[in-house]
Amino acid sequence: MLSMTLTRRRARAAPAVLFATLLVQPSGLPAADDALRQYVDETTAASITVATQPLIFARERSDLAVNARDYVVLTATEVNITGSRSHFWSAYIWSTIDRRDREPVVAPGDELVLVADGRPITLRSDGKTLRDHGLGQPPTRAPSRTAIPVLYAADRESISYVAHATELHIELIHGGSNEVFALWKDGRAALRAFSASVGGG
């Protein structure tokens, strides 16, 4: 009898718990704690804030292999060194196919441009090492063993713009032609949480 009473109480309580959860956390949006990772770099002692969900862009490469894709992965990152804050897109460029005997996804002289609602944002690397920028290791895990880590300079305004943009894609300018990487995985919810956390709006 007691067991049946407890079962009925739990059944009545379940919808209330679910409703309370929905009030606290809107569907499809990560909680702030889930959207951000904050830690101290063990090598450099810099304070790092990174969005937990990246923007992943892909282009089909059926000309090279069946179901082959090239990827560009962008994750917003803040590096705080004794109060001096720098912002980056922590990036990985990789492919599902072995490109050791082929031209790399992004070859020397190529240009990557992130396009947000028609606004071009050129992705530029200054060629410095992660350590030069206060990172003892990449702030995000590599998606594959062949993924190439890159840091692209960013700022709070452009990160906020991308976070709130409706349409995103990347253009690879190669030999005078433009090749498009379409948005393959949408991390804008976490990016908006990151932007709010670092004061980008």
Short mmCIF file of N, CA, C and O in Angstrom, two decimals, residues 61-197:
data_model
loop_
_atom_site.label_atom_id
_atom_site.label_comp_id
_atom_site.label_asym_id
_atom_site.label_seq_id
_atom_site.Cartn_x
_atom_site.Cartn_y
_atom_site.Cartn_z
N ARG A 61 33.36 16.73 -50.52
CA ARG A 61 34.45 16.44 -51.45
C ARG A 61 34.23 15.10 -52.13
O ARG A 61 35.08 14.21 -52.11
N SER A 62 33.07 14.95 -52.74
CA SER A 62 32.76 13.70 -53.45
C SER A 62 33.66 13.51 -54.65
O SER A 62 33.74 12.40 -55.21
N ASP A 63 34.35 14.59 -55.08
CA ASP A 63 35.29 14.47 -56.19
C ASP A 63 36.52 13.69 -55.78
O ASP A 63 37.26 13.17 -56.64
N LEU A 64 36.78 13.60 -54.46
CA LEU A 64 37.96 12.90 -53.96
C LEU A 64 37.63 11.51 -53.41
O LEU A 64 38.42 10.58 -53.55
N ALA A 65 36.47 11.39 -52.77
CA ALA A 65 36.07 10.10 -52.19
C ALA A 65 34.59 10.18 -51.83
O ALA A 65 34.04 11.27 -51.63
N VAL A 66 33.96 9.01 -51.71
CA VAL A 66 32.55 8.96 -51.33
C VAL A 66 32.38 9.44 -49.89
O VAL A 66 33.14 9.05 -49.01
N ASN A 67 31.41 10.31 -49.67
CA ASN A 67 31.11 10.85 -48.33
C ASN A 67 32.28 11.60 -47.70
O ASN A 67 32.37 11.71 -46.47
N ALA A 68 33.17 12.11 -48.51
CA ALA A 68 34.33 12.86 -47.99
C ALA A 68 33.93 14.31 -47.74
O ALA A 68 33.14 14.89 -48.47
N ARG A 69 34.49 14.88 -46.68
CA ARG A 69 34.25 16.28 -46.35
C ARG A 69 35.53 16.92 -45.83
O ARG A 69 36.36 16.26 -45.20
N ASP A 70 35.65 18.22 -46.06
CA ASP A 70 36.64 19.05 -45.40
C ASP A 70 35.91 19.90 -44.36
O ASP A 70 34.77 20.31 -44.59
N TYR A 71 36.58 20.15 -43.24
CA TYR A 71 35.93 20.87 -42.14
C TYR A 71 36.78 22.05 -41.67
O TYR A 71 38.01 21.99 -41.67
N VAL A 72 36.08 23.09 -41.24
CA VAL A 72 36.68 24.18 -40.46
C VAL A 72 35.87 24.30 -39.19
O VAL A 72 34.65 24.48 -39.24
N VAL A 73 36.54 24.18 -38.04
CA VAL A 73 35.89 24.22 -36.72
C VAL A 73 36.35 25.49 -36.01
O VAL A 73 37.55 25.73 -35.87
N LEU A 74 35.39 26.31 -35.55
CA LEU A 74 35.71 27.55 -34.86
C LEU A 74 35.08 27.56 -33.47
O LEU A 74 33.88 27.33 -33.33
N THR A 75 35.90 27.87 -32.46
CA THR A 75 35.42 27.97 -31.09
C THR A 75 35.94 29.27 -30.48
O THR A 75 37.14 29.54 -30.49
N ALA A 76 35.03 30.09 -29.96
CA ALA A 76 35.42 31.36 -29.36
C ALA A 76 36.19 31.13 -28.07
O ALA A 76 35.80 30.31 -27.24
N THR A 77 37.30 31.87 -27.91
CA THR A 77 38.19 31.69 -26.77
C THR A 77 38.68 33.03 -26.25
O THR A 77 39.02 33.91 -27.05
N GLU A 78 38.72 33.17 -24.93
CA GLU A 78 39.33 34.35 -24.31
C GLU A 78 40.52 33.89 -23.49
O GLU A 78 40.43 32.94 -22.71
N VAL A 79 41.65 34.59 -23.65
CA VAL A 79 42.85 34.33 -22.87
C VAL A 79 43.11 35.56 -22.01
O VAL A 79 43.30 36.66 -22.52
N ASN A 80 43.11 35.36 -20.69
CA ASN A 80 43.29 36.46 -19.74
C ASN A 80 44.63 36.25 -19.03
O ASN A 80 44.79 35.33 -18.23
N ILE A 81 45.58 37.12 -19.34
CA ILE A 81 46.91 37.06 -18.72
C ILE A 81 47.05 38.27 -17.81
O ILE A 81 47.25 39.40 -18.28
N THR A 82 46.91 38.04 -16.52
CA THR A 82 46.98 39.09 -15.49
C THR A 82 46.17 40.33 -15.88
O THR A 82 46.66 41.47 -15.81
N GLY A 83 44.93 40.09 -16.31
CA GLY A 83 44.04 41.19 -16.62
C GLY A 83 44.06 41.66 -18.07
O GLY A 83 43.19 42.42 -18.49
N SER A 84 45.05 41.24 -18.84
CA SER A 84 45.11 41.58 -20.26
C SER A 84 44.39 40.49 -21.04
O SER A 84 44.84 39.34 -21.07
N ARG A 85 43.27 40.86 -21.68
CA ARG A 85 42.40 39.87 -22.33
C ARG A 85 42.56 39.92 -23.85
O ARG A 85 42.52 40.99 -24.45
N SER A 86 42.71 38.74 -24.43
CA SER A 86 42.77 38.60 -25.89
C SER A 86 41.72 37.59 -26.32
O SER A 86 41.41 36.64 -25.59
N HIS A 87 41.17 37.80 -27.52
CA HIS A 87 40.10 36.93 -28.01
C HIS A 87 40.51 36.30 -29.34
O HIS A 87 41.15 36.93 -30.18
N PHE A 88 40.11 35.04 -29.49
CA PHE A 88 40.51 34.27 -30.65
C PHE A 88 39.37 33.36 -31.09
O PHE A 88 38.46 33.04 -30.31
N TRP A 89 39.46 32.95 -32.35
CA TRP A 89 38.77 31.76 -32.79
C TRP A 89 39.79 30.64 -32.70
O TRP A 89 40.78 30.63 -33.44
N SER A 90 39.56 29.71 -31.77
CA SER A 90 40.40 28.52 -31.72
C SER A 90 39.87 27.59 -32.81
O SER A 90 38.71 27.19 -32.78
N ALA A 91 40.71 27.30 -33.80
CA ALA A 91 40.23 26.62 -35.00
C ALA A 91 40.96 25.30 -35.24
O ALA A 91 42.11 25.12 -34.82
N TYR A 92 40.25 24.41 -35.91
CA TYR A 92 40.85 23.19 -36.45
C TYR A 92 40.44 23.09 -37.91
O TYR A 92 39.27 23.33 -38.26
N ILE A 93 41.37 22.74 -38.74
CA ILE A 93 41.11 22.50 -40.16
C ILE A 93 41.47 21.05 -40.44
O ILE A 93 42.60 20.63 -40.16
N TRP A 94 40.51 20.29 -40.96
CA TRP A 94 40.79 18.88 -41.15
C TRP A 94 39.89 18.29 -42.23
O TRP A 94 38.98 18.95 -42.73
N SER A 95 40.18 17.06 -42.57
CA SER A 95 39.46 16.39 -43.63
C SER A 95 39.20 14.94 -43.24
O SER A 95 39.96 14.35 -42.45
N THR A 96 38.15 14.36 -43.79
CA THR A 96 37.88 12.95 -43.52
C THR A 96 38.73 12.03 -44.40
O THR A 96 38.71 10.81 -44.22
N ILE A 97 39.45 12.60 -45.32
CA ILE A 97 40.29 11.79 -46.20
C ILE A 97 41.76 12.09 -45.93
O ILE A 97 42.11 13.14 -45.40
N ASP A 98 42.61 11.16 -46.29
CA ASP A 98 44.05 11.32 -46.11
C ASP A 98 44.56 12.27 -47.20
O ASP A 98 44.52 11.95 -48.39
N ARG A 99 45.03 13.44 -46.77
CA ARG A 99 45.46 14.44 -47.74
C ARG A 99 46.97 14.58 -47.79
O ARG A 99 47.49 15.58 -48.31
N ARG A 100 47.70 13.60 -47.26
CA ARG A 100 49.16 13.74 -47.22
C ARG A 100 49.76 13.86 -48.62
O ARG A 100 50.78 14.54 -48.80
N ASP A 101 49.15 13.22 -49.59
CA ASP A 101 49.67 13.29 -50.95
C ASP A 101 48.87 14.25 -51.82
O ASP A 101 49.02 14.28 -53.04
N ARG A 102 48.02 15.04 -51.17
CA ARG A 102 47.20 16.02 -51.89
C ARG A 102 47.43 17.41 -51.31
O ARG A 102 48.05 17.58 -50.28
N GLU A 103 46.89 18.41 -51.98
CA GLU A 103 46.97 19.77 -51.47
C GLU A 103 46.20 19.87 -50.17
O GLU A 103 45.12 19.29 -50.02
N PRO A 104 46.72 20.59 -49.17
CA PRO A 104 46.00 20.72 -47.90
C PRO A 104 44.68 21.45 -48.08
O PRO A 104 44.45 22.10 -49.10
N VAL A 105 43.82 21.34 -47.07
CA VAL A 105 42.51 22.00 -47.13
C VAL A 105 42.70 23.50 -47.38
O VAL A 105 42.03 24.09 -48.24
N VAL A 106 43.58 24.11 -46.62
CA VAL A 106 43.91 25.52 -46.80
C VAL A 106 45.40 25.60 -47.13
O VAL A 106 46.25 25.34 -46.28
N ALA A 107 45.71 25.92 -48.36
CA ALA A 107 47.10 25.96 -48.83
C ALA A 107 47.69 27.35 -48.59
O ALA A 107 46.95 28.33 -48.40
N PRO A 108 49.02 27.46 -48.57
CA PRO A 108 49.64 28.78 -48.43
C PRO A 108 49.13 29.72 -49.51
O PRO A 108 49.04 29.37 -50.69
N GLY A 109 48.77 30.93 -49.10
CA GLY A 109 48.23 31.91 -50.03
C GLY A 109 46.71 31.91 -50.09
O GLY A 109 46.12 32.87 -50.61
N ASP A 110 46.07 30.86 -49.57
CA ASP A 110 44.61 30.84 -49.51
C ASP A 110 44.11 31.79 -48.43
O ASP A 110 44.85 32.14 -47.50
N GLU A 111 42.86 32.17 -48.53
CA GLU A 111 42.25 33.06 -47.53
C GLU A 111 40.92 32.46 -47.07
O GLU A 111 40.13 32.00 -47.89
N LEU A 112 40.72 32.46 -45.76
CA LEU A 112 39.45 32.01 -45.19
C LEU A 112 38.67 33.23 -44.73
O LEU A 112 39.19 34.08 -44.01
N VAL A 113 37.40 33.29 -45.13
CA VAL A 113 36.55 34.42 -44.76
C VAL A 113 35.26 33.88 -44.16
O VAL A 113 34.53 33.13 -44.81
N LEU A 114 35.01 34.24 -42.91
CA LEU A 114 33.75 33.91 -42.25
C LEU A 114 32.74 34.97 -42.65
O LEU A 114 32.97 36.16 -42.44
N VAL A 115 31.62 34.55 -43.23
CA VAL A 115 30.60 35.49 -43.69
C VAL A 115 29.37 35.35 -42.80
O VAL A 115 28.76 34.28 -42.71
N ALA A 116 29.02 36.46 -42.12
CA ALA A 116 27.89 36.48 -41.19
C ALA A 116 26.88 37.51 -41.68
O ALA A 116 27.16 38.71 -41.66
N ASP A 117 25.73 37.03 -42.13
CA ASP A 117 24.69 37.92 -42.68
C ASP A 117 25.28 38.87 -43.72
O ASP A 117 24.97 40.07 -43.75
N GLY A 118 26.14 38.34 -44.56
CA GLY A 118 26.73 39.13 -45.64
C GLY A 118 27.96 39.91 -45.26
O GLY A 118 28.63 40.47 -46.14
N ARG A 119 28.29 39.97 -43.98
CA ARG A 119 29.47 40.72 -43.54
C ARG A 119 30.69 39.79 -43.56
O ARG A 119 30.72 38.78 -42.88
N PRO A 120 31.73 40.13 -44.34
CA PRO A 120 32.93 39.28 -44.38
C PRO A 120 33.85 39.56 -43.21
O PRO A 120 34.15 40.71 -42.90
N ILE A 121 34.28 38.50 -42.56
CA ILE A 121 35.23 38.60 -41.45
C ILE A 121 36.41 37.70 -41.79
O ILE A 121 36.31 36.46 -41.72
N THR A 122 37.50 38.29 -42.21
CA THR A 122 38.66 37.50 -42.62
C THR A 122 39.31 36.84 -41.41
O THR A 122 39.54 37.49 -40.37
N LEU A 123 39.59 35.57 -41.53
CA LEU A 123 40.24 34.81 -40.46
C LEU A 123 41.74 34.85 -40.69
O LEU A 123 42.24 34.27 -41.67
N ARG A 124 42.42 35.53 -39.79
CA ARG A 124 43.87 35.72 -39.96
C ARG A 124 44.63 35.17 -38.77
O ARG A 124 44.24 35.38 -37.62
N SER A 125 45.73 34.50 -39.07
CA SER A 125 46.64 34.02 -38.03
C SER A 125 47.92 34.82 -38.11
O SER A 125 48.41 35.12 -39.21
N ASP A 126 48.46 35.20 -36.95
CA ASP A 126 49.70 35.97 -36.95
C ASP A 126 50.94 35.07 -37.00
O ASP A 126 52.07 35.56 -36.99
N GLY A 127 50.70 33.76 -37.04
CA GLY A 127 51.82 32.83 -37.16
C GLY A 127 52.52 32.52 -35.86
O GLY A 127 53.45 31.71 -35.82
N LYS A 128 52.09 33.15 -34.76
CA LYS A 128 52.70 32.87 -33.47
C LYS A 128 52.21 31.53 -32.92
O LYS A 128 51.18 31.01 -33.34
N THR A 129 52.96 31.00 -31.97
CA THR A 129 52.59 29.72 -31.37
C THR A 129 51.50 29.91 -30.32
O THR A 129 51.24 31.04 -29.87
N LEU A 130 50.87 28.80 -29.93
CA LEU A 130 49.89 28.86 -28.86
C LEU A 130 50.52 29.44 -27.60
O LEU A 130 49.91 30.25 -26.89
N ARG A 131 51.74 29.01 -27.30
CA ARG A 131 52.43 29.47 -26.10
C ARG A 131 52.64 30.98 -26.13
O ARG A 131 52.53 31.67 -25.10
N ASP A 132 52.94 31.53 -27.32
CA ASP A 132 53.11 32.97 -27.45
C ASP A 132 51.85 33.72 -27.03
O ASP A 132 51.92 34.86 -26.55
N HIS A 133 50.69 33.07 -27.20
CA HIS A 133 49.42 33.71 -26.86
C HIS A 133 48.90 33.29 -25.48
O HIS A 133 47.77 33.61 -25.12
N GLY A 134 49.73 32.59 -24.71
CA GLY A 134 49.35 32.26 -23.34
C GLY A 134 48.68 30.91 -23.18
O GLY A 134 48.09 30.65 -22.12
N LEU A 135 48.79 30.06 -24.17
CA LEU A 135 48.17 28.74 -24.11
C LEU A 135 49.23 27.65 -24.13
O LEU A 135 50.04 27.57 -25.07
N GLY A 136 49.22 26.83 -23.11
CA GLY A 136 50.16 25.72 -23.07
C GLY A 136 49.74 24.58 -23.96
O GLY A 136 50.56 23.77 -24.39
N GLN A 137 48.44 24.51 -24.26
CA GLN A 137 47.89 23.49 -25.14
C GLN A 137 46.60 24.03 -25.75
O GLN A 137 46.04 25.01 -25.26
N PRO A 138 46.11 23.43 -26.84
CA PRO A 138 44.88 23.93 -27.45
C PRO A 138 43.73 23.92 -26.44
O PRO A 138 43.61 23.00 -25.64
N PRO A 139 42.88 24.95 -26.45
CA PRO A 139 41.78 25.02 -25.48
C PRO A 139 40.64 24.06 -25.78
O PRO A 139 39.76 23.86 -24.94
N THR A 140 40.63 23.47 -26.97
CA THR A 140 39.60 22.50 -27.33
C THR A 140 40.24 21.24 -27.87
O THR A 140 41.35 21.28 -28.42
N ARG A 141 39.55 20.14 -27.72
CA ARG A 141 40.08 18.84 -28.16
C ARG A 141 40.06 18.74 -29.68
O ARG A 141 39.11 19.16 -30.34
N ALA A 142 41.10 18.16 -30.24
CA ALA A 142 41.18 17.98 -31.69
C ALA A 142 40.13 16.99 -32.16
O ALA A 142 39.95 15.93 -31.54
N PRO A 143 39.42 17.29 -33.25
CA PRO A 143 38.39 16.35 -33.74
C PRO A 143 38.97 15.12 -34.42
O PRO A 143 38.26 14.13 -34.62
N SER A 144 40.25 15.18 -34.79
CA SER A 144 40.90 14.02 -35.39
C SER A 144 42.41 14.16 -35.20
O SER A 144 42.91 15.24 -34.88
N ARG A 145 43.12 13.07 -35.43
CA ARG A 145 44.57 13.12 -35.26
C ARG A 145 45.25 13.98 -36.31
O ARG A 145 46.37 14.46 -36.10
N THR A 146 44.60 14.19 -37.43
CA THR A 146 45.20 14.98 -38.50
C THR A 146 44.75 16.44 -38.48
O THR A 146 45.16 17.22 -39.33
N ALA A 147 43.89 16.80 -37.52
CA ALA A 147 43.38 18.18 -37.47
C ALA A 147 44.50 19.15 -37.13
O ALA A 147 45.30 18.92 -36.23
N ILE A 148 44.54 20.25 -37.85
CA ILE A 148 45.57 21.26 -37.65
C ILE A 148 45.01 22.39 -36.79
O ILE A 148 44.04 23.04 -37.18
N PRO A 149 45.60 22.64 -35.59
CA PRO A 149 45.11 23.73 -34.74
C PRO A 149 45.63 25.08 -35.21
O PRO A 149 46.79 25.21 -35.60
N VAL A 150 44.77 26.08 -35.18
CA VAL A 150 45.14 27.44 -35.57
C VAL A 150 44.42 28.40 -34.64
O VAL A 150 43.30 28.14 -34.21
N LEU A 151 45.07 29.53 -34.33
CA LEU A 151 44.41 30.61 -33.62
C LEU A 151 44.21 31.77 -34.58
O LEU A 151 45.18 32.26 -35.19
N TYR A 152 42.95 32.20 -34.72
CA TYR A 152 42.65 33.38 -35.53
C TYR A 152 42.26 34.52 -34.61
O TYR A 152 41.42 34.34 -33.72
N ALA A 153 42.85 35.68 -34.81
CA ALA A 153 42.54 36.84 -33.99
C ALA A 153 41.07 37.20 -34.12
O ALA A 153 40.48 37.11 -35.21
N ALA A 154 40.47 37.60 -33.01
CA ALA A 154 39.06 38.00 -32.99
C ALA A 154 38.90 39.15 -32.01
O ALA A 154 39.85 39.57 -31.35
N ASP A 155 37.69 39.68 -31.93
CA ASP A 155 37.38 40.69 -30.93
C ASP A 155 35.95 40.48 -30.47
O ASP A 155 35.18 39.75 -31.10
N ARG A 156 35.59 41.11 -29.36
CA ARG A 156 34.28 40.87 -28.76
C ARG A 156 33.14 41.28 -29.68
O ARG A 156 32.11 40.61 -29.74
N GLU A 157 33.33 42.39 -30.41
CA GLU A 157 32.26 42.87 -31.28
C GLU A 157 31.96 41.88 -32.40
O GLU A 157 30.80 41.57 -32.68
N SER A 158 33.00 41.38 -33.06
CA SER A 158 32.77 40.46 -34.18
C SER A 158 32.24 39.12 -33.69
O SER A 158 31.40 38.50 -34.36
N ILE A 159 32.69 38.66 -32.53
CA ILE A 159 32.16 37.41 -31.96
C ILE A 159 30.68 37.56 -31.66
O ILE A 159 29.86 36.67 -31.97
N SER A 160 30.30 38.71 -31.09
CA SER A 160 28.89 38.96 -30.80
C SER A 160 28.07 39.02 -32.09
O SER A 160 26.95 38.48 -32.15
N TYR A 161 28.63 39.64 -33.11
CA TYR A 161 27.92 39.74 -34.39
C TYR A 161 27.66 38.35 -34.97
O TYR A 161 26.56 38.04 -35.42
N VAL A 162 28.69 37.51 -34.94
CA VAL A 162 28.54 36.14 -35.45
C VAL A 162 27.52 35.37 -34.61
O VAL A 162 26.68 34.64 -35.14
N ALA A 163 27.56 35.55 -33.30
CA ALA A 163 26.66 34.82 -32.40
C ALA A 163 25.20 35.12 -32.68
O ALA A 163 24.32 34.27 -32.50
N HIS A 164 24.92 36.34 -33.14
CA HIS A 164 23.54 36.77 -33.36
C HIS A 164 23.15 36.80 -34.84
O HIS A 164 22.04 37.19 -35.18
N ALA A 165 24.06 36.38 -35.70
CA ALA A 165 23.78 36.37 -37.14
C ALA A 165 22.78 35.28 -37.49
O ALA A 165 22.71 34.24 -36.83
N THR A 166 22.03 35.52 -38.54
CA THR A 166 21.06 34.53 -39.02
C THR A 166 21.69 33.52 -39.96
O THR A 166 21.38 32.33 -39.91
N GLU A 167 22.58 33.99 -40.83
CA GLU A 167 23.18 33.10 -41.82
C GLU A 167 24.70 33.16 -41.72
O GLU A 167 25.30 34.23 -41.66
N LEU A 168 25.32 31.98 -41.68
CA LEU A 168 26.77 31.87 -41.57
C LEU A 168 27.30 30.88 -42.59
O LEU A 168 26.71 29.83 -42.83
N HIS A 169 28.41 31.23 -43.18
CA HIS A 169 29.17 30.28 -43.97
C HIS A 169 30.61 30.76 -44.05
O HIS A 169 30.92 31.89 -43.65
N ILE A 170 31.50 29.91 -44.52
CA ILE A 170 32.90 30.28 -44.72
C ILE A 170 33.22 30.17 -46.20
O ILE A 170 32.79 29.22 -46.87
N GLU A 171 33.97 31.14 -46.70
CA GLU A 171 34.45 31.10 -48.08
C GLU A 171 35.95 30.90 -48.07
O GLU A 171 36.69 31.62 -47.38
N LEU A 172 36.39 29.91 -48.82
CA LEU A 172 37.81 29.66 -49.03
C LEU A 172 38.18 30.26 -50.37
O LEU A 172 37.68 29.82 -51.41
N ILE A 173 39.00 31.31 -50.35
CA ILE A 173 39.43 31.97 -51.57
C ILE A 173 40.73 31.32 -52.02
O ILE A 173 41.76 31.42 -51.34
N HIS A 174 40.65 30.63 -53.12
CA HIS A 174 41.76 29.78 -53.56
C HIS A 174 41.96 29.97 -55.07
O HIS A 174 41.07 29.66 -55.85
N GLY A 175 43.11 30.51 -55.43
CA GLY A 175 43.42 30.67 -56.85
C GLY A 175 42.41 31.51 -57.60
O GLY A 175 42.11 31.24 -58.77
N GLY A 176 41.84 32.52 -56.92
CA GLY A 176 40.89 33.40 -57.58
C GLY A 176 39.46 32.90 -57.56
O GLY A 176 38.55 33.61 -58.04
N SER A 177 39.22 31.72 -57.04
CA SER A 177 37.85 31.20 -56.95
C SER A 177 37.43 31.08 -55.49
O SER A 177 38.26 30.99 -54.59
N ASN A 178 36.12 31.10 -55.26
CA ASN A 178 35.57 30.99 -53.91
C ASN A 178 34.89 29.63 -53.74
O ASN A 178 34.01 29.28 -54.54
N GLU A 179 35.28 28.92 -52.71
CA GLU A 179 34.64 27.65 -52.38
C GLU A 179 33.96 27.80 -51.03
O GLU A 179 34.54 28.35 -50.09
N VAL A 180 32.73 27.30 -50.91
CA VAL A 180 31.91 27.56 -49.74
C VAL A 180 31.91 26.37 -48.78
O VAL A 180 31.72 25.22 -49.19
N PHE A 181 32.13 26.67 -47.51
CA PHE A 181 31.92 25.73 -46.42
C PHE A 181 30.60 26.12 -45.75
O PHE A 181 30.48 27.21 -45.19
N ALA A 182 29.61 25.25 -45.81
CA ALA A 182 28.30 25.53 -45.21
C ALA A 182 28.32 25.21 -43.72
O ALA A 182 29.13 24.37 -43.27
N LEU A 183 27.46 25.86 -42.97
CA LEU A 183 27.35 25.58 -41.54
C LEU A 183 26.82 24.16 -41.37
O LEU A 183 25.72 23.83 -41.81
N TRP A 184 27.60 23.32 -40.72
CA TRP A 184 27.27 21.90 -40.57
C TRP A 184 26.79 21.58 -39.16
O TRP A 184 25.95 20.73 -38.95
N LYS A 185 27.34 22.28 -38.16
CA LYS A 185 26.89 22.14 -36.78
C LYS A 185 26.82 23.52 -36.16
O LYS A 185 27.79 24.27 -36.19
N ASP A 186 25.66 23.85 -35.59
CA ASP A 186 25.38 25.20 -35.11
C ASP A 186 25.70 25.33 -33.62
O ASP A 186 25.04 24.71 -32.79
N GLY A 187 26.73 26.14 -33.30
CA GLY A 187 27.08 26.39 -31.91
C GLY A 187 26.77 27.80 -31.46
O GLY A 187 27.37 28.30 -30.50
N ARG A 188 25.81 28.47 -32.13
CA ARG A 188 25.55 29.87 -31.83
C ARG A 188 24.96 30.09 -30.44
O ARG A 188 25.17 31.14 -29.84
N ALA A 189 24.22 29.13 -29.89
CA ALA A 189 23.66 29.31 -28.55
C ALA A 189 24.79 29.44 -27.52
O ALA A 189 24.78 30.34 -26.68
N ALA A 190 25.78 28.55 -27.59
CA ALA A 190 26.93 28.64 -26.69
C ALA A 190 27.75 29.89 -26.98
O ALA A 190 28.30 30.52 -26.07
N LEU A 191 27.81 30.27 -28.25
CA LEU A 191 28.57 31.48 -28.62
C LEU A 191 27.93 32.72 -28.03
O LEU A 191 28.63 33.64 -27.59
N ARG A 192 26.60 32.76 -27.99
CA ARG A 192 25.92 33.90 -27.38
C ARG A 192 26.20 33.96 -25.87
O ARG A 192 26.40 35.05 -25.32
N ALA A 193 26.23 32.81 -25.22
CA ALA A 193 26.57 32.77 -23.80
C ALA A 193 28.01 33.24 -23.57
O ALA A 193 28.29 33.98 -22.64
N PHE A 194 28.91 32.81 -24.45
CA PHE A 194 30.31 33.25 -24.35
C PHE A 194 30.40 34.76 -24.52
O PHE A 194 31.06 35.45 -23.75
N SER A 195 29.71 35.28 -25.54
CA SER A 195 29.76 36.72 -25.81
C SER A 195 29.26 37.53 -24.62
O SER A 195 29.86 38.55 -24.25
N ALA A 196 28.16 37.07 -24.00
CA ALA A 196 27.64 37.77 -22.84
C ALA A 196 28.63 37.71 -21.68
O ALA A 196 28.79 38.67 -20.92
N SER A 197 29.32 36.58 -21.53
CA SER A 197 30.25 36.40 -20.42
C SER A 197 31.47 37.31 -20.53
O SER A 197 31.95 37.84 -19.52
#
